[in-house]
Short mmCIF file of C-alpha atoms in Angstrom, two decimals:
data_model
loop_
_atom_site.label_atom_id
_atom_site.label_comp_id
_atom_site.label_asym_id
_atom_site.label_seq_id
_atom_site.Cartn_x
_atom_site.Cartn_y
_atom_site.Cartn_z
CA MET A 1 27.52 233.33 36.03
CA PRO A 2 23.93 233.32 37.43
CA SER A 3 21.68 230.40 36.64
CA PHE A 4 19.02 231.05 34.01
CA SER A 5 16.77 228.60 35.82
CA ASN A 6 16.73 230.83 38.93
CA PRO A 7 13.34 232.62 38.95
CA PHE A 8 14.56 235.34 41.34
CA TRP A 9 17.48 236.18 39.07
CA LEU A 10 15.22 236.19 36.00
CA ARG A 11 12.73 238.56 37.61
CA ASN A 12 15.49 240.98 38.55
CA ARG A 13 17.17 240.67 35.16
CA ARG A 14 13.86 241.51 33.50
CA ARG A 15 13.69 244.77 35.42
CA ILE A 16 17.31 245.53 34.51
CA ALA A 17 16.86 244.56 30.85
CA ASP A 18 13.80 246.77 30.41
CA VAL A 19 14.54 249.57 32.85
CA ARG A 20 14.76 252.25 30.13
CA GLY A 21 11.58 250.97 28.53
CA ILE A 22 9.77 250.92 31.88
CA ILE A 23 10.79 254.51 32.61
CA GLU A 24 9.81 255.77 29.15
CA ARG A 25 6.48 253.93 29.11
CA ARG A 26 5.59 255.38 32.52
CA ARG A 27 6.07 258.84 31.02
CA PHE A 28 3.21 257.93 28.66
CA ASP A 29 0.85 256.68 31.40
CA ALA A 30 -1.08 259.95 31.63
CA ILE A 31 -1.45 260.06 27.85
CA ARG A 32 -2.81 256.51 27.71
CA ARG A 33 -5.27 257.23 30.52
CA ARG A 34 -6.44 260.48 28.90
CA PHE A 35 -6.88 258.83 25.51
CA TYR A 36 -9.03 256.00 26.84
CA ASP A 37 -11.00 258.20 29.26
CA GLU A 38 -11.97 260.48 26.38
CA LEU A 39 -12.67 257.52 24.11
CA TRP A 40 -15.09 255.87 26.54
CA GLN A 41 -16.76 259.17 27.41
CA ARG A 42 -17.51 259.78 23.72
CA ALA A 43 -18.56 256.15 23.17
CA ALA A 44 -20.92 256.21 26.16
CA GLN A 45 -22.49 259.45 25.01
CA ALA A 46 -22.96 258.02 21.51
CA ILE A 47 -25.12 255.14 22.83
CA GLY A 48 -27.01 257.15 25.43
CA ALA A 49 -25.02 255.93 28.43
CA THR A 50 -23.00 257.68 31.13
CA ALA A 51 -19.34 257.13 31.97
CA GLU A 52 -17.75 257.75 35.36
CA ARG A 53 -14.20 257.12 36.55
CA LEU A 54 -14.18 255.29 39.88
CA SER A 55 -11.68 255.66 42.71
CA ASN A 56 -10.21 252.25 41.79
CA GLY A 57 -9.25 253.53 38.33
CA LEU A 58 -11.97 251.68 36.40
CA VAL A 59 -14.54 253.51 34.29
CA GLN A 60 -18.18 252.58 34.94
CA ILE A 61 -20.49 252.88 31.92
CA SER A 62 -24.19 252.74 32.78
CA ARG A 63 -27.43 252.57 30.82
CA GLY A 64 -30.95 251.42 31.67
CA GLY A 65 -30.15 249.76 34.98
CA PHE A 66 -27.12 247.92 33.58
CA ALA A 67 -23.44 248.74 33.91
CA THR A 68 -20.17 247.56 32.49
CA PHE A 69 -16.65 248.45 33.54
CA VAL A 70 -13.64 249.18 31.34
CA ASN A 71 -9.95 249.65 32.02
CA ARG A 72 -8.35 251.37 29.05
CA SER A 73 -8.86 248.80 26.27
CA ASP A 74 -9.98 245.99 28.60
CA VAL A 75 -13.71 245.24 28.53
CA MET A 76 -15.85 242.64 30.31
CA LEU A 77 -16.33 240.26 27.39
CA ASP A 78 -13.47 237.82 28.00
CA SER A 79 -12.12 236.14 31.11
CA ALA A 80 -8.66 236.74 32.51
CA ILE A 81 -7.95 233.05 31.87
CA ALA A 82 -8.73 233.42 28.14
CA ALA A 83 -6.44 236.42 27.88
CA ARG A 84 -3.72 234.57 29.80
CA LEU A 85 -3.95 231.53 27.53
CA LEU A 86 -3.48 233.65 24.43
CA LEU A 87 -0.28 235.16 25.85
CA ASP A 88 1.25 231.71 25.36
CA LYS A 89 2.55 232.17 21.82
CA ALA A 90 3.77 228.58 21.49
CA LEU A 91 0.35 227.24 22.47
CA THR A 92 -1.45 229.66 20.15
CA TYR A 93 0.76 228.60 17.23
CA ASP A 94 -0.05 224.96 17.94
CA TRP A 95 -3.78 225.70 18.00
CA LEU A 96 -3.67 227.66 14.75
CA SER A 97 -1.54 225.10 12.93
CA GLY A 98 -3.97 222.44 14.17
CA LYS A 99 -6.60 224.21 12.10
CA ASP A 100 -4.39 223.80 9.00
CA LEU A 101 -3.42 227.48 9.01
CA ARG A 102 0.04 228.68 8.11
CA VAL A 103 2.00 229.99 11.09
CA PRO A 104 5.68 231.02 11.29
CA ARG A 105 8.28 228.25 11.18
CA ARG A 106 9.62 228.06 14.70
CA ALA A 107 11.39 226.10 17.40
CA ALA A 108 10.94 226.20 21.17
CA PHE A 109 14.04 226.35 23.35
CA GLY A 110 15.50 227.68 26.58
CA MET A 111 18.84 228.88 27.84
CA THR A 112 19.78 225.30 28.63
CA SER A 113 18.93 224.17 25.08
CA LEU A 114 20.46 226.89 22.93
CA GLY A 115 21.59 224.24 20.46
CA VAL A 116 17.99 223.93 19.25
CA ALA A 117 17.92 227.61 18.33
CA GLU A 118 21.40 227.43 16.79
CA GLU A 119 20.36 224.56 14.52
CA PHE A 120 17.19 226.47 13.53
CA LEU A 121 19.23 229.56 12.60
CA VAL A 122 21.64 227.56 10.46
CA ARG A 123 18.76 226.02 8.50
CA GLN A 124 17.18 229.40 7.64
CA ALA A 125 17.88 231.27 4.43
CA GLY A 126 17.29 234.62 6.14
CA PRO A 127 17.26 236.28 9.56
CA VAL A 128 15.32 234.95 12.54
CA VAL A 129 13.40 236.40 15.47
CA VAL A 130 13.78 235.46 19.14
CA LYS A 131 11.00 236.18 21.63
CA PRO A 132 9.63 235.03 24.99
CA ALA A 133 7.24 232.14 24.37
CA ASP A 134 4.78 233.25 27.02
CA GLY A 135 3.64 236.02 29.31
CA THR A 136 4.47 239.14 27.28
CA GLY A 137 2.94 241.42 24.68
CA CYS A 138 3.64 244.72 22.92
CA GLY A 139 6.95 243.39 21.55
CA HIS A 140 8.63 243.14 24.95
CA GLY A 141 11.70 240.91 24.86
CA VAL A 142 11.57 240.49 21.07
CA THR A 143 14.66 240.79 18.87
CA THR A 144 14.50 240.68 15.06
CA GLY A 145 17.14 240.61 12.35
CA ILE A 146 19.28 237.88 13.92
CA THR A 147 21.80 236.38 11.49
CA SER A 148 24.70 235.23 13.69
CA LEU A 149 25.23 232.90 16.62
CA ALA A 150 26.49 235.81 18.70
CA GLY A 151 23.36 237.77 17.91
CA LEU A 152 21.23 234.72 18.70
CA HIS A 153 22.84 234.27 22.11
CA ALA A 154 22.42 237.95 22.98
CA ALA A 155 18.76 237.90 21.89
CA ALA A 156 18.09 234.73 23.88
CA CYS A 157 19.64 236.26 26.98
CA HIS A 158 17.44 239.34 26.53
CA ALA A 159 14.25 237.31 25.97
CA ALA A 160 15.02 235.05 28.94
CA ALA A 161 14.75 238.09 31.20
CA PHE A 162 11.03 238.09 30.37
CA HIS A 163 10.30 234.33 30.40
CA SER A 164 12.33 231.13 30.64
CA ARG A 165 10.52 229.54 27.66
CA LEU A 166 11.68 231.00 24.36
CA LEU A 167 10.86 230.80 20.66
CA VAL A 168 13.04 231.27 17.60
CA GLU A 169 11.10 231.95 14.40
CA GLU A 170 11.61 232.75 10.76
CA GLN A 171 11.52 236.50 10.17
CA LEU A 172 8.44 237.17 8.09
CA THR A 173 8.18 239.46 5.12
CA GLY A 174 5.05 241.32 4.15
CA SER A 175 2.88 243.80 6.03
CA SER A 176 1.40 243.43 9.51
CA PHE A 177 -2.39 243.60 9.88
CA ARG A 178 -4.71 243.69 12.90
CA LEU A 179 -8.25 242.37 12.28
CA LEU A 180 -10.83 243.18 14.97
CA TYR A 181 -13.76 240.87 15.74
CA LEU A 182 -16.69 241.35 18.11
CA ASP A 183 -18.38 238.06 19.07
CA GLY A 184 -17.18 236.61 15.78
CA GLU A 185 -18.23 239.55 13.60
CA PHE A 186 -15.53 241.40 11.69
CA ILE A 187 -15.66 245.14 12.46
CA ASP A 188 -12.32 246.66 11.40
CA ALA A 189 -8.83 246.10 10.05
CA VAL A 190 -5.68 248.18 10.24
CA ARG A 191 -2.33 247.82 8.49
CA ARG A 192 0.40 248.61 10.98
CA ASP A 193 3.70 249.70 9.44
CA SER A 194 7.06 249.84 11.15
CA PRO A 195 8.05 253.03 13.01
CA VAL A 196 10.22 255.54 11.20
CA VAL A 197 12.05 258.80 11.79
CA VAL A 198 12.62 261.56 9.25
CA GLY A 199 16.05 263.14 8.99
CA ASP A 200 16.74 266.84 9.43
CA GLY A 201 20.34 266.69 8.21
CA ARG A 202 21.72 267.44 11.70
CA SER A 203 20.40 264.90 14.21
CA SER A 204 21.38 261.26 14.66
CA ILE A 205 18.75 258.54 14.60
CA ARG A 206 19.09 258.26 18.38
CA HIS A 207 18.33 261.96 18.81
CA LEU A 208 15.54 261.87 16.25
CA ALA A 209 13.89 259.11 18.32
CA LEU A 210 14.19 261.28 21.44
CA GLN A 211 12.64 264.18 19.55
CA GLU A 212 9.87 261.88 18.31
CA ASN A 213 9.07 260.89 21.89
CA ASP A 214 8.96 264.53 22.98
CA SER A 215 6.60 265.22 20.08
CA ARG A 216 4.39 262.24 20.98
CA ARG A 217 4.05 263.40 24.59
CA GLU A 218 3.06 266.92 23.53
CA ALA A 219 0.93 266.10 20.48
CA ALA A 220 -2.65 267.31 20.28
CA PRO A 221 -4.47 265.32 19.13
CA ILE A 222 -2.67 262.28 20.53
CA THR A 223 -0.60 260.36 17.95
CA ALA A 224 0.88 257.46 19.98
CA LEU A 225 0.51 255.80 23.37
CA SER A 226 4.04 254.37 23.59
CA PRO A 227 7.58 255.68 23.21
CA LEU A 228 9.91 254.77 20.35
CA MET A 229 12.85 252.96 21.93
CA ILE A 230 16.32 252.52 20.44
CA ASP A 231 17.05 249.01 21.66
CA ARG A 232 18.60 245.76 20.49
CA GLU A 233 15.77 245.19 18.02
CA SER A 234 16.21 248.64 16.48
CA ARG A 235 19.98 248.30 16.28
CA ASN A 236 19.57 245.05 14.32
CA THR A 237 17.04 246.69 11.99
CA LEU A 238 19.35 249.63 11.37
CA ALA A 239 22.34 247.32 10.81
CA THR A 240 20.53 245.61 7.91
CA GLN A 241 20.35 249.07 6.31
CA GLY A 242 24.05 249.72 6.95
CA ARG A 243 23.21 252.24 9.66
CA SER A 244 23.53 252.65 13.41
CA PRO A 245 21.77 254.81 16.03
CA GLY A 246 24.53 257.39 15.50
CA TYR A 247 23.81 257.74 11.77
CA VAL A 248 22.67 261.24 10.69
CA PRO A 249 19.98 260.99 7.98
CA GLY A 250 19.76 263.69 5.34
CA ILE A 251 16.94 266.22 5.24
CA GLY A 252 13.70 264.39 4.51
CA GLU A 253 15.36 260.95 4.59
CA VAL A 254 12.96 258.36 6.03
CA VAL A 255 14.61 255.67 8.14
CA GLN A 256 12.89 252.52 9.37
CA VAL A 257 13.91 252.33 13.02
CA LYS A 258 12.67 248.82 13.82
CA LEU A 259 10.63 246.01 12.31
CA ALA A 260 8.29 245.49 15.28
CA VAL A 261 5.21 247.66 14.79
CA ASN A 262 4.19 248.06 18.44
CA GLU A 263 5.98 251.39 18.88
CA ASN A 264 4.73 253.10 15.74
CA ALA A 265 2.54 256.22 15.60
CA ALA A 266 -0.62 257.31 13.81
CA GLY A 267 1.22 258.10 10.59
CA GLN A 268 2.18 254.43 10.18
CA ASN A 269 -1.31 252.98 10.74
CA HIS A 270 -3.88 252.71 7.94
CA VAL A 271 -7.50 251.56 8.02
CA VAL A 272 -7.87 248.80 5.39
CA ARG A 273 -11.23 247.33 6.41
CA GLU A 274 -12.63 247.39 2.87
CA GLN A 275 -9.53 245.74 1.39
CA VAL A 276 -9.43 242.48 3.38
CA HIS A 277 -10.26 239.43 1.27
CA PRO A 278 -13.46 237.62 2.33
CA GLU A 279 -11.56 234.35 2.78
CA ILE A 280 -9.27 235.94 5.38
CA ILE A 281 -12.27 237.48 7.16
CA ASP A 282 -14.05 234.13 7.23
CA ILE A 283 -11.01 232.29 8.59
CA GLY A 284 -10.61 234.90 11.31
CA ARG A 285 -14.30 234.59 12.18
CA ARG A 286 -13.93 230.81 12.53
CA ILE A 287 -10.83 231.16 14.72
CA VAL A 288 -12.31 233.61 17.23
CA ARG A 289 -15.61 231.71 17.39
CA ASP A 290 -13.83 228.40 17.94
CA PHE A 291 -11.75 229.94 20.71
CA ARG A 292 -14.81 231.77 22.13
CA ILE A 293 -13.08 235.16 22.25
CA GLY A 294 -15.60 238.01 22.55
CA LEU A 295 -13.34 240.91 21.57
CA ALA A 296 -10.44 239.60 19.53
CA GLY A 297 -7.56 241.16 17.66
CA LEU A 298 -6.17 238.74 15.08
CA ASP A 299 -2.67 239.54 13.84
CA VAL A 300 -1.67 238.33 10.39
CA THR A 301 1.23 239.01 8.06
CA SER A 302 0.45 239.20 4.37
CA HIS A 303 1.96 240.35 1.09
CA ASP A 304 -1.53 241.14 -0.20
CA ILE A 305 -4.43 241.32 2.24
CA ALA A 306 -6.84 241.71 -0.68
CA ALA A 307 -5.87 238.30 -2.10
CA PRO A 308 -6.92 234.81 -0.98
CA VAL A 309 -4.78 233.33 1.78
CA SER A 310 -2.50 231.27 -0.45
CA GLN A 311 -2.02 233.97 -3.09
CA GLY A 312 -1.26 236.66 -0.52
CA GLU A 313 1.02 234.30 1.42
CA THR A 314 -0.93 235.17 4.57
CA ILE A 315 0.49 233.88 7.85
CA PHE A 316 -1.48 233.82 11.10
CA ASN A 317 0.56 235.11 14.02
CA GLU A 318 -1.36 235.89 17.14
CA ILE A 319 -4.79 236.28 18.78
CA ASN A 320 -5.29 239.01 21.35
CA ALA A 321 -8.15 239.09 23.86
CA GLY A 322 -8.90 242.67 24.88
CA PRO A 323 -6.80 244.15 22.05
CA GLY A 324 -5.74 247.79 22.11
CA LEU A 325 -8.53 249.87 20.55
CA HIS A 326 -6.18 252.78 19.94
CA HIS A 327 -4.82 250.94 16.90
CA HIS A 328 -8.14 251.71 15.20
CA TYR A 329 -8.18 255.41 16.10
CA LEU A 330 -4.56 256.55 15.87
CA VAL A 331 -4.41 256.19 12.11
CA ALA A 332 -3.26 258.19 9.10
CA ASN A 333 -6.74 258.05 7.51
CA PRO A 334 -9.21 258.63 10.39
CA GLU A 335 -11.96 259.50 7.90
CA CYS A 336 -12.07 255.77 7.10
CA GLY A 337 -12.23 254.69 10.76
CA ALA A 338 -14.96 252.46 12.14
CA ASP A 339 -15.35 254.16 15.59
CA VAL A 340 -15.35 250.74 17.20
CA ALA A 341 -15.82 251.73 20.88
CA PRO A 342 -19.55 252.64 20.67
CA VAL A 343 -20.13 249.54 18.53
CA ILE A 344 -18.65 247.40 21.30
CA LEU A 345 -20.66 249.12 24.05
CA GLU A 346 -23.94 248.94 22.14
CA HIS A 347 -23.38 245.23 21.52
CA MET A 348 -22.69 244.59 25.19
CA PHE A 349 -25.78 246.44 26.46
CA THR A 350 -28.02 244.99 23.74
CA THR A 351 -26.95 241.38 24.28
CA GLN A 352 -26.36 241.89 28.03
CA ARG A 353 -22.98 240.22 27.67
CA GLY A 354 -20.33 241.63 29.93
CA VAL A 355 -22.76 243.83 31.86
CA LEU A 356 -24.06 243.81 35.45
CA THR A 357 -27.51 244.60 36.76
CA LEU A 358 -27.18 247.39 39.33
#
């Protein structure tokens, strides 16, 4: 058996473990580029600037002798080092808990210390989640719904293909929310629900997911920037419902395909900016200002985002530098949207943060 401490083997196993995901996500590359090109063109026009795609793939946005450069959702407000630091989930949890904020119960482990994760699982009243502790985003390498030692070992092996440091966590209940901050000011919030498929009485869940991906690639306007993958995480989610990828839902039957929200579509995203309790907004403002993150996406899980932190059982999960702006546009209620891209550009040109003099 290959050594899990061998970096070469891990890099190759990562490619093998995610080969289907890599292929499917590449099929969405043109959609992602088109979405963000159109977004920045509209945003530039809204603030009286011009936008031009350069030969290196970046988009240059210019106004009044100044220019900034964007790459899809990446803007020039935060350093690569800041973004890299926040990919370290274990470190981020430590920072947040150091501010007396509630974060998921967790334990750090590796393939040579599986006993730590096994003991954590035994102590939990419900299922657990295994994920890479560092270096990934968008749900890559994450497995939810783990209730057995066999499932734990399989999830750890999968996560180890993405990074040698791993985390096992309690599986949270409640809804997932993304709060967006610009230099410490709260500008939007979205509730992100889990992806679903709707039965037609003939097709299995696996085939419904394939049909959903075909629909996403052809949709106008765009509804999603990522495919919906039937993977280990989705199989665990379906198993808790007594189903499998081969299950054929009845006509109109809605089936939750996975818990992780990263692969959902516009129909599962809802603008909730006006509902967020002021205490949660203020805590988020303090976090992103303390960490000096210019454009920050704060992920929280809550049973009631309109309630104070303790009453809503709000848990702070993650901070993202350069968060995906599509989460705030691909929504079920676009009439409530904040149109955050021109707000970000206007702020940058007005404050001259993240701009160059050309």
